Amino acid sequence: MTIDREICLDSRFDSIRFASRLNRLIVLAEAGLFSVRSNGQIDWRVDLDVVTDARWEDGSVLISQMEGPEVRVDLEAGSVVSL
């Protein structure tokens, strides 16, 4: 087996989800959220404080942080809205 690409997230990951509508892997890490294309390129990246909870919704994820505000991240654009 040959590894074509290594992706350094600079953080341990918690979960990986496939967003079929976007054809992207969404990686929830200890301190961030990433969208990864099928060729291994990072589409967008959101750096966060330590993630304490994530609630996946249709097209977005609501994230609670240890010392930061609760934020909603749009899974298509990677845009962040503080709540």
Short mmCIF file of C-alpha atoms in Angstrom, two decimals:
data_model
loop_
_atom_site.label_atom_id
_atom_site.label_comp_id
_atom_site.label_asym_id
_atom_site.label_seq_id
_atom_site.Cartn_x
_atom_site.Cartn_y
_atom_site.Cartn_z
CA MET A 1 0.00 0.00 0.00
CA THR A 2 1.27 3.44 -0.91
CA ILE A 3 0.35 6.54 1.05
CA ASP A 4 -0.29 9.40 -1.37
CA ARG A 5 -0.64 12.23 1.10
CA GLU A 6 -0.22 12.92 4.78
CA ILE A 7 -2.34 15.63 6.38
CA CYS A 8 -0.98 17.28 9.51
CA LEU A 9 -3.84 18.61 11.64
CA ASP A 10 -1.62 19.85 14.50
CA SER A 11 -4.24 18.35 16.82
CA ARG A 12 -5.64 14.94 17.76
CA PHE A 13 -8.86 14.16 15.97
CA ASP A 14 -12.11 13.21 17.60
CA SER A 15 -14.22 12.09 14.65
CA ILE A 16 -14.41 12.03 10.87
CA ARG A 17 -17.69 12.43 9.01
CA PHE A 18 -18.38 12.21 5.31
CA ALA A 19 -20.60 15.02 3.99
CA SER A 20 -21.92 13.37 0.82
CA ARG A 21 -23.69 16.53 -0.37
CA LEU A 22 -20.32 18.33 -0.32
CA ASN A 23 -18.18 15.30 -1.23
CA ARG A 24 -15.90 16.21 1.70
CA LEU A 25 -14.60 14.62 4.86
CA ILE A 26 -15.29 16.81 7.89
CA VAL A 27 -12.72 16.21 10.63
CA LEU A 28 -13.49 17.27 14.18
CA ALA A 29 -10.20 17.64 16.03
CA GLU A 30 -9.39 18.40 19.65
CA ALA A 31 -8.89 22.09 18.78
CA GLY A 32 -10.35 22.60 15.31
CA LEU A 33 -12.59 21.59 12.45
CA PHE A 34 -11.37 20.78 8.92
CA SER A 35 -12.91 20.07 5.54
CA VAL A 36 -10.82 17.69 3.43
CA ARG A 37 -11.28 17.08 -0.30
CA SER A 38 -11.01 13.62 -1.84
CA ASN A 39 -7.50 14.46 -3.09
CA GLY A 40 -6.37 15.18 0.49
CA GLN A 41 -6.27 18.97 0.25
CA ILE A 42 -7.70 20.91 3.17
CA ASP A 43 -10.60 22.97 1.79
CA TRP A 44 -11.02 25.08 4.93
CA ARG A 45 -9.87 25.02 8.52
CA VAL A 46 -11.34 26.54 11.69
CA ASP A 47 -8.97 26.77 14.66
CA LEU A 48 -10.72 26.62 18.03
CA ASP A 49 -10.05 26.31 21.73
CA VAL A 50 -10.41 22.78 23.14
CA VAL A 51 -13.71 21.41 21.82
CA THR A 52 -15.96 20.16 24.63
CA ASP A 53 -19.09 19.33 22.61
CA ALA A 54 -20.25 19.19 18.99
CA ARG A 55 -23.85 18.99 17.80
CA TRP A 56 -24.14 18.12 14.13
CA GLU A 57 -27.03 19.77 12.33
CA ASP A 58 -28.11 19.93 8.70
CA GLY A 59 -25.30 21.80 6.96
CA SER A 60 -23.57 23.03 10.11
CA VAL A 61 -22.10 22.00 13.44
CA LEU A 62 -22.60 23.78 16.76
CA ILE A 63 -19.39 23.66 18.81
CA SER A 64 -18.84 24.37 22.51
CA GLN A 65 -15.31 25.28 23.55
CA MET A 66 -13.52 25.05 26.89
CA GLU A 67 -12.65 28.76 27.08
CA GLY A 68 -14.20 30.26 23.99
CA PRO A 69 -17.69 31.17 22.85
CA GLU A 70 -20.11 28.65 21.39
CA VAL A 71 -19.85 28.84 17.60
CA ARG A 72 -21.74 27.54 14.60
CA VAL A 73 -19.62 26.46 11.62
CA ASP A 74 -21.14 26.26 8.14
CA LEU A 75 -19.88 22.99 6.63
CA GLU A 76 -19.86 24.25 3.04
CA ALA A 77 -17.91 27.48 3.48
CA GLY A 78 -16.22 27.00 6.85
CA SER A 79 -17.63 30.31 8.01
CA VAL A 80 -18.01 30.82 11.77
CA VAL A 81 -20.75 32.58 13.69
CA SER A 82 -20.30 33.22 17.43
CA LEU A 83 -23.47 32.70 19.42
#
